[in-house]
Tab-separated table of C-alpha atoms and ligand atoms in Angstrom:
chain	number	residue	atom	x	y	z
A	9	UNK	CA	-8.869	15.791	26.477
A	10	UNK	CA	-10.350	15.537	23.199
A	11	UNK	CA	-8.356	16.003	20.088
A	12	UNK	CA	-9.991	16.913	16.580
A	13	UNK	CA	-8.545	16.699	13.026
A	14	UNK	CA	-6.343	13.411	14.051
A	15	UNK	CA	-5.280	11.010	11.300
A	16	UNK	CA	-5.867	7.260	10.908
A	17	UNK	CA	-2.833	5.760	8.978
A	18	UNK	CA	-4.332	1.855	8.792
A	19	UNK	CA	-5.032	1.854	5.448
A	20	UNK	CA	-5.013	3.635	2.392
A	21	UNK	CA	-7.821	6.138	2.855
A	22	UNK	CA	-5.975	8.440	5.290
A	23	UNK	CA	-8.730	9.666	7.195
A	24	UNK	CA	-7.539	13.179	8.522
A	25	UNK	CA	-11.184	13.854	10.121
A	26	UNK	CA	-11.113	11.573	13.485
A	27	UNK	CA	-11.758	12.943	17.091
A	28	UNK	CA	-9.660	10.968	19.757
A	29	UNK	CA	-10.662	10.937	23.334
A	30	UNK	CA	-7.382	11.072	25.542
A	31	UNK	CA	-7.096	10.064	29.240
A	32	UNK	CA	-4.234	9.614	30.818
A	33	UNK	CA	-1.753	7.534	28.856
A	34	UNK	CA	-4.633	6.217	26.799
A	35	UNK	CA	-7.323	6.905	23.924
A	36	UNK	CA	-10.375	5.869	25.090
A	37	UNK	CA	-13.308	6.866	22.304
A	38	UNK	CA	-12.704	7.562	18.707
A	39	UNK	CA	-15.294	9.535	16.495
A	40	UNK	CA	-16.094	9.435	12.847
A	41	UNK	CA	-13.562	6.224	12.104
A	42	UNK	CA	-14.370	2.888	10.710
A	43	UNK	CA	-14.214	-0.492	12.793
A	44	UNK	CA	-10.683	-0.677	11.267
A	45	UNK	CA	-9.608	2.768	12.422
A	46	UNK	CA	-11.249	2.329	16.117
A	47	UNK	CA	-9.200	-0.939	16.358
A	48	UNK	CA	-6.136	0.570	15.145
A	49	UNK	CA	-6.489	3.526	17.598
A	50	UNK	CA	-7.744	1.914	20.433
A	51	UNK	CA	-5.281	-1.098	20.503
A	52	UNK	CA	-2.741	1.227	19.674
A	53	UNK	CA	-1.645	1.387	23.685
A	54	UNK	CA	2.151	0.819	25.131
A	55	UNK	CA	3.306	-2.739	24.835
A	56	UNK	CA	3.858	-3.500	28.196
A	57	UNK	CA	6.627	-5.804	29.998
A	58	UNK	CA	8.462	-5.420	26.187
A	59	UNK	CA	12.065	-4.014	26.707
A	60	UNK	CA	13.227	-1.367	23.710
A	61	UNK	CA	15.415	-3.590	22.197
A	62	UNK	CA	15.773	-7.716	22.114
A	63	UNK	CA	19.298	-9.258	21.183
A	64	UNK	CA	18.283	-13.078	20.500
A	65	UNK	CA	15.422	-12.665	22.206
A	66	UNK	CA	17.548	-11.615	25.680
A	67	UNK	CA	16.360	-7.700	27.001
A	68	UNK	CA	19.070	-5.046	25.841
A	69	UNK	CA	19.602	-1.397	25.472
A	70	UNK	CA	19.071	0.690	22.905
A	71	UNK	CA	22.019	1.315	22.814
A	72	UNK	CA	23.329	-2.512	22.364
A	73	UNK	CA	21.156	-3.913	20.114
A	74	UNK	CA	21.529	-0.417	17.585
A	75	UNK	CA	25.446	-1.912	17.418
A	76	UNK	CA	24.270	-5.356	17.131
A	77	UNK	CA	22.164	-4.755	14.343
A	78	UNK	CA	24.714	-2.506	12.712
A	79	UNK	CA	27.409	-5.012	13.072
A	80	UNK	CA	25.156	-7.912	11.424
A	81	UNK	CA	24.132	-5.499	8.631
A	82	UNK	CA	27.756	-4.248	7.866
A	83	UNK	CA	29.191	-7.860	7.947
A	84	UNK	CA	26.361	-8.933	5.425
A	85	UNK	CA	27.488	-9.408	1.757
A	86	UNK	CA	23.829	-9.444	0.221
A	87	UNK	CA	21.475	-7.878	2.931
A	88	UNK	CA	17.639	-7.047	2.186
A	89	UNK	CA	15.615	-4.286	3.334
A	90	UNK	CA	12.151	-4.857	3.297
A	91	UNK	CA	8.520	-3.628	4.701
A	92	UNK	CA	8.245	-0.259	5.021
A	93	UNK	CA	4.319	0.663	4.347
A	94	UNK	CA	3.463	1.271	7.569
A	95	UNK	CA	5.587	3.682	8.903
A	96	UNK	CA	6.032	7.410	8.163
A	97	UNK	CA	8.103	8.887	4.933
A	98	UNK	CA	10.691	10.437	7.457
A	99	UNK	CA	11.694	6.354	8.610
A	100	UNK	CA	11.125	5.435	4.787
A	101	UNK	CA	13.358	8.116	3.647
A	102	UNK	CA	16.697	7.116	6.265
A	103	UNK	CA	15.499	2.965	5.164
A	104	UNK	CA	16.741	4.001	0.950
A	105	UNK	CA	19.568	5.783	2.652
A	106	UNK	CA	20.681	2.869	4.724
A	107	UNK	CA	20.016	0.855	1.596
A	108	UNK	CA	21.946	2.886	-0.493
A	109	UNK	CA	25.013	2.977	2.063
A	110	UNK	CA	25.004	-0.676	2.440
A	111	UNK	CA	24.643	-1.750	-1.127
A	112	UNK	CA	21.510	-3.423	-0.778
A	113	UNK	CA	18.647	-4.571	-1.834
A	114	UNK	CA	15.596	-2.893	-0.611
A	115	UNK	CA	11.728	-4.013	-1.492
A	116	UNK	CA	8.672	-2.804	0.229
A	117	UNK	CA	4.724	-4.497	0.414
A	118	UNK	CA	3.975	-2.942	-2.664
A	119	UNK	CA	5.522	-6.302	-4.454
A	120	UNK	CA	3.205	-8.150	-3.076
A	121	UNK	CA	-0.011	-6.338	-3.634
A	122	UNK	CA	0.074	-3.266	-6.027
A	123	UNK	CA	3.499	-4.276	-7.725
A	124	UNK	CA	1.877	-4.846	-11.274
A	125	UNK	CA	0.451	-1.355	-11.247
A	126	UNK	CA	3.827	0.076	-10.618
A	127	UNK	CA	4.939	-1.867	-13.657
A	128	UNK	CA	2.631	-1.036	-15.994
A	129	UNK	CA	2.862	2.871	-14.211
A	130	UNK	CA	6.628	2.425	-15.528
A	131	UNK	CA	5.499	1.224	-19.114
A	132	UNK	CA	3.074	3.026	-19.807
A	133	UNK	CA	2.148	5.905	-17.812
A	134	UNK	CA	-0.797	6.362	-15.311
A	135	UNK	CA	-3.510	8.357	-15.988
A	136	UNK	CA	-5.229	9.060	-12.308
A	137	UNK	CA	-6.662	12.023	-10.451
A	138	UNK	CA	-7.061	12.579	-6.557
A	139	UNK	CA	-9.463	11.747	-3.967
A	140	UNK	CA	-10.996	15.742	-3.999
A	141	UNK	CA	-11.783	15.106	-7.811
A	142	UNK	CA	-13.573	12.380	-7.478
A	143	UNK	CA	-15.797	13.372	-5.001
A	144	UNK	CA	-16.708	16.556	-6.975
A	145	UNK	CA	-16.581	15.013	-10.278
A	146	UNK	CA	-16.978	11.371	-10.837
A	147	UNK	CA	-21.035	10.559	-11.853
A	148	UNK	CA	-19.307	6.765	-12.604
A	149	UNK	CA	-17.568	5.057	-10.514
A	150	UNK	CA	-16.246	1.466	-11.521
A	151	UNK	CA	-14.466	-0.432	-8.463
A	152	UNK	CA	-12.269	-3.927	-10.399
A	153	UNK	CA	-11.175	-6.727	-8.213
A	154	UNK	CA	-11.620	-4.805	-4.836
A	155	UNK	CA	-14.064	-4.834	-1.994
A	156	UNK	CA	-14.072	-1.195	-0.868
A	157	UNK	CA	-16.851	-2.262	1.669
A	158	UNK	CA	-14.900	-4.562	3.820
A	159	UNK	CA	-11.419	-3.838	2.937
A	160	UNK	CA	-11.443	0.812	3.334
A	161	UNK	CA	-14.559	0.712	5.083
A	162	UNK	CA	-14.785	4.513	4.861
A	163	UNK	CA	-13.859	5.260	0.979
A	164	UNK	CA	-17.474	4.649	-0.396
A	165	UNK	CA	-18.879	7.160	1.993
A	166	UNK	CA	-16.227	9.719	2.611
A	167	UNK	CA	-14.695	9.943	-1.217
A	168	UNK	CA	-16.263	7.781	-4.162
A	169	UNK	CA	-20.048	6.959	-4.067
A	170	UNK	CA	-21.928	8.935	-1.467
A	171	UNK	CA	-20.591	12.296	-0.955
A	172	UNK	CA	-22.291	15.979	-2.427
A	173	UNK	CA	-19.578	17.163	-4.749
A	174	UNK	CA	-19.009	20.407	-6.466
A	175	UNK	CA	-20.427	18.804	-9.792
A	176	UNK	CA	-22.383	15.715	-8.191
A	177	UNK	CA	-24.455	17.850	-6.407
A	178	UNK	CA	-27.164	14.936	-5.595
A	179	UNK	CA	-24.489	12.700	-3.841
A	180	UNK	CA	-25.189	9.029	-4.839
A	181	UNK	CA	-27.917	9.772	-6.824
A	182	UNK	CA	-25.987	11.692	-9.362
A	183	UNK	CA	-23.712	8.780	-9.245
A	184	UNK	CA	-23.498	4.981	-11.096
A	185	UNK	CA	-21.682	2.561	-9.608
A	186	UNK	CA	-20.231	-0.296	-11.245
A	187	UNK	CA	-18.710	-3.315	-9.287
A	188	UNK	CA	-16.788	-5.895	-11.550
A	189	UNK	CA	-15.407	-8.860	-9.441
A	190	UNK	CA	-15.274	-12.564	-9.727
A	191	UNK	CA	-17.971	-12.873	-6.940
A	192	UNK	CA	-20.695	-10.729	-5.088
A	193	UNK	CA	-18.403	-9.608	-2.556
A	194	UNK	CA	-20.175	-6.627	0.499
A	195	UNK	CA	-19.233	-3.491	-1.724
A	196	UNK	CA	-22.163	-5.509	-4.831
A	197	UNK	CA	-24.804	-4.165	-2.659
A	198	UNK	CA	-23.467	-0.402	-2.722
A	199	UNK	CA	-23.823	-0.883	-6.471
A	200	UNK	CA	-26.103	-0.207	-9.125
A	201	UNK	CA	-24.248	-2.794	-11.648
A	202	UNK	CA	-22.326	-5.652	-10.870
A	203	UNK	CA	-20.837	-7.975	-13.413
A	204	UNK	CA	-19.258	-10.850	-12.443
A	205	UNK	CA	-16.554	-11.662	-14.000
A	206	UNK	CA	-14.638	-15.297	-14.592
A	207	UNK	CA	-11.304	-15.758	-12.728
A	208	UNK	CA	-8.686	-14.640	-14.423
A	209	UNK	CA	-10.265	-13.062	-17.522
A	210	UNK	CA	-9.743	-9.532	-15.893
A	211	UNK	CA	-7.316	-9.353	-19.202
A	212	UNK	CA	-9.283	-9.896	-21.954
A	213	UNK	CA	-12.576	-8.386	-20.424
A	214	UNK	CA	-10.030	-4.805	-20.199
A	215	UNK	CA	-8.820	-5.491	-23.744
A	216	UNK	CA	-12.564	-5.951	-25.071
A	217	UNK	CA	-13.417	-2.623	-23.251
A	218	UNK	CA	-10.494	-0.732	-25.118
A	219	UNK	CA	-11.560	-2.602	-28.604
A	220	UNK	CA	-14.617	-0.864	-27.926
A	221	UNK	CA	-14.118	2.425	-26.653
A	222	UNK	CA	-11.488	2.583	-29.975
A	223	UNK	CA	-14.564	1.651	-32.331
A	224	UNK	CA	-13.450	-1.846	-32.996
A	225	UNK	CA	-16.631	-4.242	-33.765
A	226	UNK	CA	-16.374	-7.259	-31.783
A	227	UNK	CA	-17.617	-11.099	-32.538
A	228	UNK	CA	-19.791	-12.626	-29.473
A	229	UNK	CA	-17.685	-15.779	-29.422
A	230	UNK	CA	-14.421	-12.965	-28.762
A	231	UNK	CA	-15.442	-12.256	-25.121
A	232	UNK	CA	-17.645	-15.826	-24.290
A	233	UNK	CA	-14.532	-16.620	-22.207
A	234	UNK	CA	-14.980	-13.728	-19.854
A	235	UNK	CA	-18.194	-14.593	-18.125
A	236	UNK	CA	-19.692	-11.176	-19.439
A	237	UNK	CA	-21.931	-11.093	-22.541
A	238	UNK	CA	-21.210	-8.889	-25.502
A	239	UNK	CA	-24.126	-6.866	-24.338
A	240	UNK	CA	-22.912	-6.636	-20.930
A	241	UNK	CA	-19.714	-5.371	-22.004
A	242	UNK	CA	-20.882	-2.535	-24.215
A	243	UNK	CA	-23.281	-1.282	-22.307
A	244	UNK	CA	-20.079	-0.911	-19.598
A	245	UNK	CA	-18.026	0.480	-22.729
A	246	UNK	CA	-21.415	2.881	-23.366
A	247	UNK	CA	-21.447	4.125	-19.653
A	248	UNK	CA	-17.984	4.917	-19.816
A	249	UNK	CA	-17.474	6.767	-23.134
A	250	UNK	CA	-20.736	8.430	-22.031
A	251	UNK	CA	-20.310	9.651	-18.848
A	252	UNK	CA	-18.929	13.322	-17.614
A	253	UNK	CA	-16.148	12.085	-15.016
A	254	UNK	CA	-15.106	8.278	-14.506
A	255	UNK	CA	-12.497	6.718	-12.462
A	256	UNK	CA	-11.684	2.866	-12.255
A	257	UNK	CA	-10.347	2.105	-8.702
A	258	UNK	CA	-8.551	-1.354	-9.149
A	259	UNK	CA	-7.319	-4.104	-6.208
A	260	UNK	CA	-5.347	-6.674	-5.692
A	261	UNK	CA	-8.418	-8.950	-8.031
A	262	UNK	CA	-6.337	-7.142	-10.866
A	263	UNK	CA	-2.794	-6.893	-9.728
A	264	UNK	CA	-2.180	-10.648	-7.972
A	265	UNK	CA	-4.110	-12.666	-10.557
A	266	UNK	CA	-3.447	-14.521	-13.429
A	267	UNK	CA	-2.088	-11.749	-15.841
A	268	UNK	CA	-0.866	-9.604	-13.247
A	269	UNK	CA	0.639	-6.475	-14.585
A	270	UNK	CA	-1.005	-7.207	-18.035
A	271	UNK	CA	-3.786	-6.640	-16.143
A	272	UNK	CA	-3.113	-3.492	-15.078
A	273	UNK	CA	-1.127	-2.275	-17.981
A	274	UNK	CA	-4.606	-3.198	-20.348
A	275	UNK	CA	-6.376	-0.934	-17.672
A	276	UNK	CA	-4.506	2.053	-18.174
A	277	UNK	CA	-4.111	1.594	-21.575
A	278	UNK	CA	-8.433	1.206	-21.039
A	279	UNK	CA	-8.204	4.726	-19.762
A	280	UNK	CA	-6.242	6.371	-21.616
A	281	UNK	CA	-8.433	5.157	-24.910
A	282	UNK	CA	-11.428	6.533	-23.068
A	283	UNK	CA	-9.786	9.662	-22.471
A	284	UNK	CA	-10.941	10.341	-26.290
A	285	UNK	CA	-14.296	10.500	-25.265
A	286	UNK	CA	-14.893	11.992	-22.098
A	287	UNK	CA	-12.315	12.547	-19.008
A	288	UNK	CA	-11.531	9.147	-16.858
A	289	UNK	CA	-8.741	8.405	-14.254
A	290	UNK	CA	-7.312	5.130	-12.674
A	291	UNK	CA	-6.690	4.954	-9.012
A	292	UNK	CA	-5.019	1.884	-7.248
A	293	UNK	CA	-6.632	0.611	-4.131
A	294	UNK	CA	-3.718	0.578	-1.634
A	295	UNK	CA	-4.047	-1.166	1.669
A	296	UNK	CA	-1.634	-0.306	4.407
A	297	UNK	CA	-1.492	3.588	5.458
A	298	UNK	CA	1.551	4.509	3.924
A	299	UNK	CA	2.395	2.296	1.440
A	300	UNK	CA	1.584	4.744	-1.483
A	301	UNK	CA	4.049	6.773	0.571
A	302	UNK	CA	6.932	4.381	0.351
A	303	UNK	CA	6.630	4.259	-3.457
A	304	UNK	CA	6.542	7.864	-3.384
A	305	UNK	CA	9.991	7.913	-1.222
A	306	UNK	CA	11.602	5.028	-3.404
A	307	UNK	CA	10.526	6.940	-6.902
A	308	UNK	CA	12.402	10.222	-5.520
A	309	UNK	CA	15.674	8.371	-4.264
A	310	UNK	CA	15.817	5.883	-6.903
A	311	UNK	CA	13.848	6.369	-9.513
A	312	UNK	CA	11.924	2.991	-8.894
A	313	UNK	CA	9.123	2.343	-6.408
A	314	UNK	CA	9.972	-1.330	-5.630
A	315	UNK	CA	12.543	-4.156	-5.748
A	316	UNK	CA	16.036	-1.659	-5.781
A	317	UNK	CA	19.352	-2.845	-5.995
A	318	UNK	CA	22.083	-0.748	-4.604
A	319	UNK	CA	25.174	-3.423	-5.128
A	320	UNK	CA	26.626	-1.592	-8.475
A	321	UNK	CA	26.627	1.803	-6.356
A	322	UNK	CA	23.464	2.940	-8.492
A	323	UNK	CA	19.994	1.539	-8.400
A	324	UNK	CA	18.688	-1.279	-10.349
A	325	UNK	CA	15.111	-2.028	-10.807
A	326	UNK	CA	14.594	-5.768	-11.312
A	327	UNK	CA	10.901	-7.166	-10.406
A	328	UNK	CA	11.649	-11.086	-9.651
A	329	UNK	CA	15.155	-10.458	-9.636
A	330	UNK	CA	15.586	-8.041	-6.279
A	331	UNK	CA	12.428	-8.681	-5.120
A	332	UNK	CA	12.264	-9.638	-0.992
A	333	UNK	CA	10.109	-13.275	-1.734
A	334	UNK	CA	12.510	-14.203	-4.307
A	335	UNK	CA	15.408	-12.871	-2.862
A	336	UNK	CA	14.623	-15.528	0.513
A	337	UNK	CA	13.339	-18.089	-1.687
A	338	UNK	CA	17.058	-18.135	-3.401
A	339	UNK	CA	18.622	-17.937	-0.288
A	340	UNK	CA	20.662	-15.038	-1.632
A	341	UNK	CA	20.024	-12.635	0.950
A	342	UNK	CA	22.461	-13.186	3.923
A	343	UNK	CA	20.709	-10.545	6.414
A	344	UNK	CA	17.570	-8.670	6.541
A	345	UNK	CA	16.104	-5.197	8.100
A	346	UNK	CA	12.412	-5.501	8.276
A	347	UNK	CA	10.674	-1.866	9.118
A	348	UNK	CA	7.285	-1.987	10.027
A	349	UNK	CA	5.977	-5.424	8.369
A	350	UNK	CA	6.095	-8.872	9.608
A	351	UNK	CA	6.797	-10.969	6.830
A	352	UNK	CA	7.087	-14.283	8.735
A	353	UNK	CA	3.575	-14.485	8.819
A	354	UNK	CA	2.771	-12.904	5.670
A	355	UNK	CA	5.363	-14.192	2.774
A	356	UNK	CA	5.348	-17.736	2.054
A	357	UNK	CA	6.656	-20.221	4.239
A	358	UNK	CA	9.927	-20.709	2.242
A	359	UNK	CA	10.696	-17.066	2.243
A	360	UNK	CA	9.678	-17.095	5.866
A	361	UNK	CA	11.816	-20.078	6.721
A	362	UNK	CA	15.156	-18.076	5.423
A	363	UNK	CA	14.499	-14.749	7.844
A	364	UNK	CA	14.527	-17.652	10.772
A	365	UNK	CA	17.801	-18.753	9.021
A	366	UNK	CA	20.130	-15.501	8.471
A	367	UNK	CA	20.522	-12.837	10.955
A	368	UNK	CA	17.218	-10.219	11.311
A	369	UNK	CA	16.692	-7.203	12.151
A	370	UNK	CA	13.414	-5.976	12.859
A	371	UNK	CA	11.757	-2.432	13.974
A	372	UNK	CA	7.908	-3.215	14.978
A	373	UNK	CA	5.356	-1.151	17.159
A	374	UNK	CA	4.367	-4.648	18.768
A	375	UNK	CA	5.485	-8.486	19.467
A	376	UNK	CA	4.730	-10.699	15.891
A	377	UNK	CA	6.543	-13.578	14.286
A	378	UNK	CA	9.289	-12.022	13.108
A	379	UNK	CA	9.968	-9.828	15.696
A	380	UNK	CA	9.891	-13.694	17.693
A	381	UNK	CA	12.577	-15.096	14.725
A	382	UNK	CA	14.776	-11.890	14.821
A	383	UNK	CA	18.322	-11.773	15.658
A	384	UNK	CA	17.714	-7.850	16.869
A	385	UNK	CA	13.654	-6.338	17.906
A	386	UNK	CA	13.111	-3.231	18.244
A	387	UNK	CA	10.073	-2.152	19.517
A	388	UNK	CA	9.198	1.295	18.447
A	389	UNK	CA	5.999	3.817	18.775
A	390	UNK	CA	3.524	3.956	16.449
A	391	UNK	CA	3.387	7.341	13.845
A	392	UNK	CA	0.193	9.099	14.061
A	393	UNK	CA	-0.678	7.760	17.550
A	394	UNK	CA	2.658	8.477	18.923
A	395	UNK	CA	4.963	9.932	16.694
A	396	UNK	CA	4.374	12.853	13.772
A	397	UNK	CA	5.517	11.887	10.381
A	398	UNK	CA	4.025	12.026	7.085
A	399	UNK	CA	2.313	9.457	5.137
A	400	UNK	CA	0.438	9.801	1.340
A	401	UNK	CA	-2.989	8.829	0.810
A	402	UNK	CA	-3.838	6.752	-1.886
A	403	UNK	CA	-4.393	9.206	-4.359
A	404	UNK	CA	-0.330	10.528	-3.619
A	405	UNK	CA	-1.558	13.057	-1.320
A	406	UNK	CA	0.454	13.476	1.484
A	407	UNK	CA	-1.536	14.293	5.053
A	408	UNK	CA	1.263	15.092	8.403
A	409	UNK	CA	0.209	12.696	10.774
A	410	UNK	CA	-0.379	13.862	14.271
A	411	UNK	CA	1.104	12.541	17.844
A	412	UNK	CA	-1.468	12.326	20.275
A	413	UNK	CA	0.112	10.190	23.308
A	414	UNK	CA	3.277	9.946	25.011
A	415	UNK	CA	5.838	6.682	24.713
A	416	UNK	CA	8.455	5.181	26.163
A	417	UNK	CA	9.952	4.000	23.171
A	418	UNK	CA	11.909	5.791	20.094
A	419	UNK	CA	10.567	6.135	16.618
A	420	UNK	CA	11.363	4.396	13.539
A	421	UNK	CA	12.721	8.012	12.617
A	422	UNK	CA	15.301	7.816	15.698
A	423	UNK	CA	16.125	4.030	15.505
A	424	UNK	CA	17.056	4.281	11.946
A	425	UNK	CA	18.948	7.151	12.435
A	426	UNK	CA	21.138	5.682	14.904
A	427	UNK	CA	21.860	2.796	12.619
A	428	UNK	CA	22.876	4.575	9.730
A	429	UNK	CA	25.417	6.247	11.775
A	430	UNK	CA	26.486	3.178	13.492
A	431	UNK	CA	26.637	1.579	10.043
A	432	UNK	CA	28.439	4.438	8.746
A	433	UNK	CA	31.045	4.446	11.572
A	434	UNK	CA	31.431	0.918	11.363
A	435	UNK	CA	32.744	0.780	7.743
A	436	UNK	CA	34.784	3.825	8.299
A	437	UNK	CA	36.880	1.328	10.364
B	17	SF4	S1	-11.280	3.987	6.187
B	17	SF4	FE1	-9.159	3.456	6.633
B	17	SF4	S2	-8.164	5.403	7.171
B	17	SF4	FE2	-10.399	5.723	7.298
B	17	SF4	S3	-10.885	5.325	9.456
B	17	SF4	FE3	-11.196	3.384	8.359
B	17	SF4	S4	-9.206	2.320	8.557
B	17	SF4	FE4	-8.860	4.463	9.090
């Protein structure tokens, strides 16, 4: 059976245009996704041999290791939620709840990649546009400190450089495309421009930019330190003051360097100086398939999208403070629910070392680290392979992702559901 129109949730692009192949209880071809997306489908198949649920690493029900898990989240005095950008908005939504109920903490993957451009979103506002615009509008295109090319193999040729749009007409030929980066990474050979760019000087090359586009002269010796020439930054200034539509799409080169959300902050700021001149957006480069869709969640329930504290009864936003690495690091939090994430082989080994340490919970599609550290596993089914949900692209778009196989085991949806009301029955007592 072949099933049009599906969507790939592995990373940030969203693709709603792929054509799955189904036999049986399998996918066996994919059409019109990336390597990534083929993977992700394709591997995508029941775990096998894995029971539902795992209570120290013994086979349980459902059933048991739901009151487990509630019983070593209710007992908890300080317990961390964390994860979250892989999994649908429905799951993300009952994750603040739970948060919210227990008094927690709760911190997705954005503080550890696109953190910094929520922070300087919160100071001082974010001037972006969608996907659709820029593939109608934008004749420039400047990617900073991301690798479009390797990392959202289909963004380039679906939204940013290649496609006919109302107003680009000619495709990439009505197009320029500027790559800045500290080194020639794939995505330099989709460009027409690339300036590289000395390691953490992403800061003061911005701030030169915004000196310029606001008519301020400049000394040579005032930008020497960035690895760009005076002449090379002008002529960038030029292009963008000159052009009809520009967006800056920005990556983790920006956000998890030396600066951080200075970084980002002088980017914005960039853009909104050159909106005097001509129209230009901003767009983050987010990774994982819904993790523009968790900030979107937290910002509605808490006003924040990252590093929440629920302990006063109200949420707190405190970057460093309620954060999930520092939170380990501290040894503050005393239990942890970890949706969709495995952060035992992704934070740093300290942080890692203290989810061995205090009782863990942990929902995952497949076996990892910490599902192997965790007092509870879960194994759940994926959404958009075989669950519905909703996830936001990374221009805040959201796209309803569709289920295209059977499983065996519940959604992140129905596991946290359960909790909550175990959780909620358990501190009624
Ligand atoms: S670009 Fe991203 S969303 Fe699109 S098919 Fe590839 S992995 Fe999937």
């Amino acid at each position: 059976m072949q099933i049009d129109h599906v969507v790939c949730a592995f990373c940030g692009c969203v693709c709603d245009d792929i054509r799955v192949t189904v036999e049986g209880d399998r996918i066996t071809q994919v059409k019109n996704a990336c390597a990534l997306g083929r993977t992700w489908f394709l591997s995508h198949s029941e775990p096998s041999g894995l029971p539902v649920a795992r209570i120290g690493g013994k086979p349980a029900s459902l059933g048991q290791g739901i009151d487990e898990a509630a019983r070593c989240l209710a007992r908890a005095r300080y317990p961390l939620l964390y994860g979250l950008s892989s999994t649908s908005c429905e799951a993300q939504r009952l994750s603040v709840a739970l948060a919210d109920l227990l008094g927690a903490c709760v911190d997705c993957c954005t503080s550890v990649c696109h953190g910094p451009s929520g922070m300087a979103m919160q100071g001082v506002g974010e001037p972006t546009c969608t996907l659709g615009e820029v593939k109608n509008r934008a004749d420039l295109v400047i990617f900073w400190g991301c690798n479009p090319g390797e990392s959202h193999p289909r963004h380039m040729a679906r939204y940013s450089v290649m496609p006919k749009g109302m107003f680009v007409p000619e495709g990439r030929k009505g197009r320029t495309v500027v790559l800045v980066d500290v080194r020639a990474t794939a995505s330099a050979r989709a460009a027409d421009l690339f300036l590289q760019i000395r390691p953490g000087k992403d800061f003061e090359a911005l701030w030169a930019l915004q000196a310029l586009a606001n008519g301020v002269a400049l000394e040579r010796e005032a930008v020497a330190d960035t690895g760009l020439t005076l002449e090379q930054l002008a002529d960038l200034a030029d292009r963008m003051m000159r052009c009809r539509f520009g967006v800056l799409f920005v990556g983790q080169g920006l956000t998890q360097t030396r600066g951080k959300h200075f970084n980002t902050t002088a980017a914005f700021l960039l853009t909104r100086a050159l909106n005097s001149h001509t129209k230009f957006a901003l767009m983050a480069m987010r990774g994982h398939g819904n993790v523009t869709g968790i900030d979107n969640v937290m910002g509605w329930q808490t006003g924040f999208p990252f590093a929440v504290n629920f302990s006063l009864g109200y949420p707190r936003f405190s970057p460093g403070e309620f954060t999930a690495v520092d939170l380990l690091i501290r040894r503050e939090a005393d239990a942890a629910l970890v949706v969709a994430s495995d952060p035992a082989s992704s934070l740093p080994a300290r942080a890692a070392r203290r989810l061995a340490e205090i009782p863990t919970i942990v929902l995952d599609t497949h076996e990892s680290e910490t599902t192997r550290i965790a007092r509870v596993a879960f194994i759940t089914s994926t959404a958009g392979i075989h669950a519905e949900g909703t996830v936001y692209r990374m221009d805040n778009i959201p796209i309803r992702l569709r289920k295209v196989l059977d499983s065996r085991f519940p959604s992140d949806e129905d596991v946290l559901g359960r909790l909550g009301a175990r959780v909620k029955e358990l501190r009624a007592c």
